[in-house]
Coordinates of C-alpha atoms in Angstrom, one line a residue:
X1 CA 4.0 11.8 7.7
X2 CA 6.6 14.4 7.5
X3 CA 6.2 16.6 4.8
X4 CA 9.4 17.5 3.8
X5 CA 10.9 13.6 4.3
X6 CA 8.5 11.4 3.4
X7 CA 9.0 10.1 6.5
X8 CA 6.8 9.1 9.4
X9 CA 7.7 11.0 12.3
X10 CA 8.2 9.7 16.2
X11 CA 5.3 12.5 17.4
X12 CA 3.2 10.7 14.9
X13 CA 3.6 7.0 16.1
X14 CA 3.9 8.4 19.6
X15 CA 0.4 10.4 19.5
X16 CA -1.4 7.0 16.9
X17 CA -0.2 4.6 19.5
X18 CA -1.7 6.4 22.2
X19 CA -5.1 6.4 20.9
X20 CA -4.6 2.9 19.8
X21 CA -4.3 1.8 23.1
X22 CA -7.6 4.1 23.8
X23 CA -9.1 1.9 21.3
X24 CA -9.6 4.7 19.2
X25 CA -8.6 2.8 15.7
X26 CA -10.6 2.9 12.3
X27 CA -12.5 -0.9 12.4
X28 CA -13.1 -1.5 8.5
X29 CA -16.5 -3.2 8.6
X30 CA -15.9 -4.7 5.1
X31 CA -13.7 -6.8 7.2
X32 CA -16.7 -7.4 9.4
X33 CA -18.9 -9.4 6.6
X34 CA -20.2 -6.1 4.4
X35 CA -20.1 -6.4 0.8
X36 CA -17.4 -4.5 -1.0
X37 CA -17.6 -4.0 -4.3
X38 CA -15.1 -0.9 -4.4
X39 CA -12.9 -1.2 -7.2
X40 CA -9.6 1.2 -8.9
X41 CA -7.4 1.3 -11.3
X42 CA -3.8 1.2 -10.0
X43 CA 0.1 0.7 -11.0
X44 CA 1.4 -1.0 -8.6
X45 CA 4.8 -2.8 -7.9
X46 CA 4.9 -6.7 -6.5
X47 CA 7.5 -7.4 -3.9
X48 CA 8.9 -10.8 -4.9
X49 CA 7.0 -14.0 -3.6
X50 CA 9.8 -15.3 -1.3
X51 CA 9.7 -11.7 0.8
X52 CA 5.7 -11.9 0.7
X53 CA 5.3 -15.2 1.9
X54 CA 8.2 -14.6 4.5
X55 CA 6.0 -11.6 5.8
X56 CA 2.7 -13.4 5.3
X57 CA 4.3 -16.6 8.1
X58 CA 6.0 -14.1 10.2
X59 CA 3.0 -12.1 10.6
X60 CA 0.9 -15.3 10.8
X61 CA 2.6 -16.3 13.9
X62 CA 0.9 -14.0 16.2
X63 CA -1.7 -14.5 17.9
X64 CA -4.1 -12.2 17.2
X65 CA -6.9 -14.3 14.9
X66 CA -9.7 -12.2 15.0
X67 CA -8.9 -8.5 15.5
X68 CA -6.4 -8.1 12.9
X69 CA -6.9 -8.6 9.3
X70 CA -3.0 -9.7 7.9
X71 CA -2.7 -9.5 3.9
X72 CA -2.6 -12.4 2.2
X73 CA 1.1 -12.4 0.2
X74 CA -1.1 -12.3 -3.0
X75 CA -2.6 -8.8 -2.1
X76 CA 0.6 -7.1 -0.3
X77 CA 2.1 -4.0 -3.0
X78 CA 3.7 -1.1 -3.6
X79 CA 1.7 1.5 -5.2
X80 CA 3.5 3.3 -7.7
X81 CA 0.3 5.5 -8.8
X82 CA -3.5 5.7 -8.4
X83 CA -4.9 5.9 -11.6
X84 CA -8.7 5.5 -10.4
X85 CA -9.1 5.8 -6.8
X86 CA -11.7 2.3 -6.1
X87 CA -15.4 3.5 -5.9
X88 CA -18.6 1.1 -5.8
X89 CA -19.0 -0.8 -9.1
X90 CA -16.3 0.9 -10.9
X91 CA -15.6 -1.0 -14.6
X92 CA -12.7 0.0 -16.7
X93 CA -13.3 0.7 -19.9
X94 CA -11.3 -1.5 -22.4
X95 CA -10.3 1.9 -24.9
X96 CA -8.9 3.2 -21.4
X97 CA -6.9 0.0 -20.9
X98 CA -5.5 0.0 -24.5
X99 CA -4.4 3.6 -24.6
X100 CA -2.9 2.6 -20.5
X101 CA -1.2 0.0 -21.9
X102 CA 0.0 1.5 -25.4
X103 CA 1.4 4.7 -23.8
X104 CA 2.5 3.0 -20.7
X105 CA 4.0 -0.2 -22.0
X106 CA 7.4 1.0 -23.4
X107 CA 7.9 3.6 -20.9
X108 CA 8.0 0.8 -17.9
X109 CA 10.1 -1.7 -20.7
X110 CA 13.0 0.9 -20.3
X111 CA 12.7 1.3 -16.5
X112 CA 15.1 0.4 -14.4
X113 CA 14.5 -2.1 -11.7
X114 CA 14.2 -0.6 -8.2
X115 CA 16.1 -1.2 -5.1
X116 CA 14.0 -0.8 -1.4
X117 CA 15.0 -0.8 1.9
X118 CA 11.9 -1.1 4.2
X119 CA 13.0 -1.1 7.6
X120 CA 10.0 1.0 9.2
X121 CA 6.9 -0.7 11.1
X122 CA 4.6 2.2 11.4
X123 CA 1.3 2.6 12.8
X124 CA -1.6 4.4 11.2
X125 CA -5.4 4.8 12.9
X126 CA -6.4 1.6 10.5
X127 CA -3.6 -0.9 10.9
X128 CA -0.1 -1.0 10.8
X129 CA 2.4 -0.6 7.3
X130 CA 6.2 -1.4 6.2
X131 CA 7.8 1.9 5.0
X132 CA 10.5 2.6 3.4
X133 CA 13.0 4.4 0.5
X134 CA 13.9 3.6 -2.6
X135 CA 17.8 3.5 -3.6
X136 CA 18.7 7.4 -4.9
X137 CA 15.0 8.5 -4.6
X138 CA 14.3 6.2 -7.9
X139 CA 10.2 5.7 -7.0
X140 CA 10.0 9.7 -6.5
X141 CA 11.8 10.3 -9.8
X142 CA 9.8 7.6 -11.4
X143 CA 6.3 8.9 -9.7
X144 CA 7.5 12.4 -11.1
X145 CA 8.3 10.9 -15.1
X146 CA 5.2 8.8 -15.2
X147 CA 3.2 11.9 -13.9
X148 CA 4.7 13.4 -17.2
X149 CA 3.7 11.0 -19.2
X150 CA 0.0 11.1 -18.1
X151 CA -0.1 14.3 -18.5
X152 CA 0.1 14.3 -22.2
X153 CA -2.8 11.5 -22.1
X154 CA -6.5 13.0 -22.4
X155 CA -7.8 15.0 -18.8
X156 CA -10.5 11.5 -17.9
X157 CA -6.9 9.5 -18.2
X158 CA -5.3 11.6 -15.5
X159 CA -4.2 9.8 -12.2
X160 CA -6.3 10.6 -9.6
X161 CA -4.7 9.5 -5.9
X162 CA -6.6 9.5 -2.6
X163 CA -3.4 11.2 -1.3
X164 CA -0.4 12.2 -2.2
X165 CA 2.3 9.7 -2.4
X166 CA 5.7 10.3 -0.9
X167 CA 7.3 7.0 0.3
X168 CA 7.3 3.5 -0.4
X169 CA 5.2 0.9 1.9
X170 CA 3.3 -2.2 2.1
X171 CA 0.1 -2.3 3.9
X172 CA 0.4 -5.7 6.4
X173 CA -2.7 -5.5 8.8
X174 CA -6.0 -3.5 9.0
X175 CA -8.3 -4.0 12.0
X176 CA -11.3 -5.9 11.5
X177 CA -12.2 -4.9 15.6
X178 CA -10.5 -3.7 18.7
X179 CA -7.6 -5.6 19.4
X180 CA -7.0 -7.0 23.0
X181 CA -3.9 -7.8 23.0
X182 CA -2.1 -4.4 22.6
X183 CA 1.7 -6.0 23.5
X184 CA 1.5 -9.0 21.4
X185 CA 0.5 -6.5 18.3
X186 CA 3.5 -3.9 19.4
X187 CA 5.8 -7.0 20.1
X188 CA 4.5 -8.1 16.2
X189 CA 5.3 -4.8 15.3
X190 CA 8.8 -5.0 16.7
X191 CA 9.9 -7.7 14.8
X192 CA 13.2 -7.4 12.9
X193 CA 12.5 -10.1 10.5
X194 CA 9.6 -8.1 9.0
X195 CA 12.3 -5.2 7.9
X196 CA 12.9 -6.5 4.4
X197 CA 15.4 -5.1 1.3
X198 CA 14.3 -6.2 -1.9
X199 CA 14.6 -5.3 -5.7
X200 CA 10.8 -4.3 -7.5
X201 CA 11.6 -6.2 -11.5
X202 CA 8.1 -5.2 -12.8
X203 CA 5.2 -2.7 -12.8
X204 CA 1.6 -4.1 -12.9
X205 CA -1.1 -2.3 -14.3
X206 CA -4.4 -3.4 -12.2
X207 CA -8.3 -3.5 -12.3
X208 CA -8.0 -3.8 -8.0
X209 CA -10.0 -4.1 -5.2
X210 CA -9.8 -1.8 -2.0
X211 CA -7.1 -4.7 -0.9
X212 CA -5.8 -5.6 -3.9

Protein backbone atom coordinates (compact mmCIF):
# COMPACT_ATOMS: atom_id res chain seq x y z
CA UNK A 1 0.00 0.00 0.00
CA UNK A 2 1.22 3.39 -0.73
CA UNK A 3 1.89 5.30 2.10
CA UNK A 4 1.10 8.62 1.30
CA UNK A 5 -2.46 7.52 -0.75
CA UNK A 6 -3.83 4.83 0.86
CA UNK A 7 -3.59 3.34 -2.21
CA UNK A 8 -2.36 -0.01 -3.51
CA UNK A 9 0.26 0.61 -5.94
CA UNK A 10 0.82 -1.22 -9.58
CA UNK A 11 4.61 -2.37 -8.35
CA UNK A 12 2.71 -3.95 -5.55
CA UNK A 13 0.10 -6.11 -7.51
CA UNK A 14 2.69 -6.49 -10.18
CA UNK A 15 5.54 -8.02 -7.72
CA UNK A 16 2.14 -10.16 -5.32
CA UNK A 17 0.96 -11.54 -8.59
CA UNK A 18 4.22 -12.77 -9.53
CA UNK A 19 4.76 -14.80 -6.58
CA UNK A 20 1.26 -15.88 -6.72
CA UNK A 21 1.78 -17.49 -9.81
CA UNK A 22 5.09 -19.10 -8.03
CA UNK A 23 2.61 -20.42 -5.60
CA UNK A 24 4.16 -18.47 -3.12
CA UNK A 25 0.65 -17.33 -1.22
CA UNK A 26 -0.11 -17.54 2.59
CA UNK A 27 -2.51 -20.97 2.80
CA UNK A 28 -4.59 -20.29 6.13
CA UNK A 29 -4.84 -23.78 7.57
CA UNK A 30 -7.83 -22.74 9.72
CA UNK A 31 -9.35 -23.03 6.40
CA UNK A 32 -7.82 -26.45 6.15
CA UNK A 33 -9.98 -28.10 9.18
CA UNK A 34 -7.78 -26.47 12.42
CA UNK A 35 -9.74 -25.19 15.21
CA UNK A 36 -9.95 -21.42 15.50
CA UNK A 37 -10.96 -20.00 18.37
CA UNK A 38 -9.35 -16.44 17.71
CA UNK A 39 -11.66 -13.87 18.64
CA UNK A 40 -11.57 -9.46 18.60
CA UNK A 41 -13.35 -6.82 19.34
CA UNK A 42 -14.04 -4.70 16.32
CA UNK A 43 -16.26 -1.62 14.83
CA UNK A 44 -17.03 -2.46 11.74
CA UNK A 45 -19.40 -1.14 8.97
CA UNK A 46 -21.92 -3.63 6.95
CA UNK A 47 -22.24 -3.13 3.22
CA UNK A 48 -25.95 -3.40 2.54
CA UNK A 49 -27.26 -7.10 1.93
CA UNK A 50 -28.25 -6.61 -1.80
CA UNK A 51 -24.33 -5.55 -2.63
CA UNK A 52 -23.19 -8.55 -0.35
CA UNK A 53 -25.23 -11.14 -1.88
CA UNK A 54 -24.56 -9.62 -5.39
CA UNK A 55 -20.72 -10.18 -4.58
CA UNK A 56 -21.34 -13.42 -2.70
CA UNK A 57 -23.14 -15.02 -6.46
CA UNK A 58 -20.76 -13.21 -8.61
CA UNK A 59 -17.87 -14.59 -6.77
CA UNK A 60 -19.67 -17.92 -6.49
CA UNK A 61 -19.68 -18.42 -10.19
CA UNK A 62 -16.13 -19.33 -10.50
CA UNK A 63 -14.89 -22.24 -10.57
CA UNK A 64 -12.48 -22.48 -8.14
CA UNK A 65 -14.32 -24.89 -5.21
CA UNK A 66 -11.61 -25.90 -3.23
CA UNK A 67 -8.55 -23.51 -3.37
CA UNK A 68 -10.32 -20.44 -2.56
CA UNK A 69 -12.17 -19.66 0.54
CA UNK A 70 -15.06 -16.79 -0.84
CA UNK A 71 -16.86 -14.93 2.33
CA UNK A 72 -20.04 -15.67 2.96
CA UNK A 73 -22.21 -12.16 2.46
CA UNK A 74 -22.85 -12.51 6.30
CA UNK A 75 -19.07 -12.12 7.19
CA UNK A 76 -17.91 -9.54 4.35
CA UNK A 77 -17.19 -5.69 6.27
CA UNK A 78 -15.58 -2.73 6.53
CA UNK A 79 -13.51 -2.21 9.39
CA UNK A 80 -13.80 1.08 10.78
CA UNK A 81 -11.41 0.21 14.02
CA UNK A 82 -9.77 -2.72 15.83
CA UNK A 83 -10.59 -2.40 19.22
CA UNK A 84 -9.03 -5.89 20.30
CA UNK A 85 -7.04 -7.41 17.70
CA UNK A 86 -8.63 -11.60 17.84
CA UNK A 87 -6.31 -13.76 20.00
CA UNK A 88 -7.17 -17.54 21.19
CA UNK A 89 -10.12 -17.54 23.70
CA UNK A 90 -10.44 -13.96 23.97
CA UNK A 91 -13.91 -12.94 26.11
CA UNK A 92 -15.05 -9.40 26.36
CA UNK A 93 -15.73 -8.33 29.46
CA UNK A 94 -19.42 -7.01 29.89
CA UNK A 95 -18.10 -3.46 32.01
CA UNK A 96 -15.91 -3.12 28.71
CA UNK A 97 -19.04 -3.42 26.51
CA UNK A 98 -21.08 -1.02 28.61
CA UNK A 99 -18.58 1.77 28.81
CA UNK A 100 -18.06 0.79 24.45
CA UNK A 101 -21.39 1.29 24.14
CA UNK A 102 -22.18 4.23 26.55
CA UNK A 103 -19.25 6.43 25.18
CA UNK A 104 -19.67 5.17 21.72
CA UNK A 105 -23.41 5.11 21.25
CA UNK A 106 -24.29 8.84 20.73
CA UNK A 107 -21.12 9.60 19.02
CA UNK A 108 -22.06 7.08 15.99
CA UNK A 109 -26.10 8.37 16.47
CA UNK A 110 -24.82 11.82 15.05
CA UNK A 111 -22.63 10.28 12.32
CA UNK A 112 -23.24 10.84 9.10
CA UNK A 113 -23.84 8.03 6.69
CA UNK A 114 -20.90 7.25 4.46
CA UNK A 115 -20.64 7.13 0.73
CA UNK A 116 -17.92 4.31 -0.98
CA UNK A 117 -16.68 3.83 -4.14
CA UNK A 118 -14.86 0.40 -4.33
CA UNK A 119 -13.67 -0.01 -7.68
CA UNK A 120 -10.24 -1.81 -6.84
CA UNK A 121 -9.68 -5.77 -6.97
CA UNK A 122 -6.39 -6.04 -5.34
CA UNK A 123 -4.25 -8.88 -4.57
CA UNK A 124 -2.53 -9.53 -1.20
CA UNK A 125 -0.10 -12.79 -0.34
CA UNK A 126 -3.46 -14.29 1.45
CA UNK A 127 -6.33 -13.70 -1.04
CA UNK A 128 -7.60 -11.10 -2.85
CA UNK A 129 -9.74 -7.63 -1.37
CA UNK A 130 -12.23 -4.76 -2.81
CA UNK A 131 -10.60 -1.41 -2.08
CA UNK A 132 -11.69 1.70 -2.19
CA UNK A 133 -12.40 5.60 -0.82
CA UNK A 134 -14.83 7.05 0.99
CA UNK A 135 -16.69 10.39 -0.39
CA UNK A 136 -14.38 13.60 0.99
CA UNK A 137 -12.07 11.28 3.04
CA UNK A 138 -15.21 10.85 5.57
CA UNK A 139 -13.86 7.08 7.05
CA UNK A 140 -10.21 8.91 7.53
CA UNK A 141 -11.87 11.80 9.35
CA UNK A 142 -14.17 9.53 11.16
CA UNK A 143 -11.10 6.95 12.08
CA UNK A 144 -9.28 10.23 13.20
CA UNK A 145 -12.60 11.60 15.63
CA UNK A 146 -13.36 8.13 17.03
CA UNK A 147 -9.47 7.81 17.83
CA UNK A 148 -10.23 10.98 19.92
CA UNK A 149 -12.88 9.73 21.54
CA UNK A 150 -10.96 6.58 22.74
CA UNK A 151 -8.50 8.32 23.84
CA UNK A 152 -10.31 9.91 26.71
CA UNK A 153 -11.51 6.20 27.67
CA UNK A 154 -9.14 4.36 30.22
CA UNK A 155 -5.44 3.01 28.56
CA UNK A 156 -6.97 -1.15 28.59
CA UNK A 157 -9.96 0.55 26.35
CA UNK A 158 -7.55 1.86 23.75
CA UNK A 159 -7.88 0.39 20.10
CA UNK A 160 -5.28 -1.74 19.40
CA UNK A 161 -5.05 -2.50 15.27
CA UNK A 162 -2.91 -5.21 13.76
CA UNK A 163 -2.04 -2.45 11.25
CA UNK A 164 -2.70 0.75 10.51
CA UNK A 165 -5.75 1.54 8.62
CA UNK A 166 -5.74 3.78 5.62
CA UNK A 167 -8.43 2.77 3.04
CA UNK A 168 -11.62 1.15 2.91
CA UNK A 169 -11.98 -2.68 1.73
CA UNK A 170 -13.73 -5.78 1.90
CA UNK A 171 -11.93 -8.96 2.21
CA UNK A 172 -13.71 -11.52 -0.66
CA UNK A 173 -11.36 -14.63 -0.80
CA UNK A 174 -8.45 -16.14 1.31
CA UNK A 175 -6.68 -19.36 0.08
CA UNK A 176 -7.45 -22.42 1.77
CA UNK A 177 -4.46 -24.16 -0.74
CA UNK A 178 -2.63 -23.40 -3.94
CA UNK A 179 -4.86 -22.45 -6.55
CA UNK A 180 -4.53 -24.18 -10.06
CA UNK A 181 -6.27 -22.26 -11.93
CA UNK A 182 -4.33 -18.98 -11.97
CA UNK A 183 -6.54 -17.29 -15.17
CA UNK A 184 -9.87 -18.18 -13.98
CA UNK A 185 -8.86 -16.49 -10.42
CA UNK A 186 -7.32 -13.24 -12.48
CA UNK A 187 -10.36 -13.41 -14.93
CA UNK A 188 -12.51 -13.46 -11.34
CA UNK A 189 -10.55 -10.75 -10.35
CA UNK A 190 -11.29 -8.78 -13.44
CA UNK A 191 -14.76 -8.64 -13.10
CA UNK A 192 -16.48 -5.28 -13.38
CA UNK A 193 -19.54 -6.27 -11.66
CA UNK A 194 -17.61 -6.88 -8.43
CA UNK A 195 -16.68 -2.89 -8.45
CA UNK A 196 -19.55 -1.71 -6.23
CA UNK A 197 -20.66 2.05 -4.81
CA UNK A 198 -22.67 1.95 -1.86
CA UNK A 199 -23.76 4.11 1.17
CA UNK A 200 -22.46 2.44 4.94
CA UNK A 201 -26.13 3.51 7.29
CA UNK A 202 -24.63 1.96 10.52
CA UNK A 203 -21.61 1.10 12.69
CA UNK A 204 -21.61 -2.30 14.51
CA UNK A 205 -19.86 -2.81 17.52
CA UNK A 206 -18.63 -6.72 17.39
CA UNK A 207 -17.45 -9.74 19.68
CA UNK A 208 -15.80 -11.29 15.97
CA UNK A 209 -14.11 -14.04 14.77
CA UNK A 210 -10.85 -13.92 12.66
CA UNK A 211 -13.60 -13.77 9.61
CA UNK A 212 -16.17 -12.18 11.12
Amino acid sequence: MNSKSGSFSMHEQQRTLKLWKKGLVEIDPYLRGKQDNRTGLTLRIRPPKDVCDQLHDDLSKAELPHAVYFYPPGDMHITLLTLVSCRAEYLPDSRDMTVYIDKLGPFFSASPSIRFEMQQMVAVPSGFILAGTSRSNALKRLRSDLNKKLQQLEDRLHPVSRYELKQAHITLARFRAIPDRWQTLLDLMSNPSLMQSFTGKEIELVHNDWYH
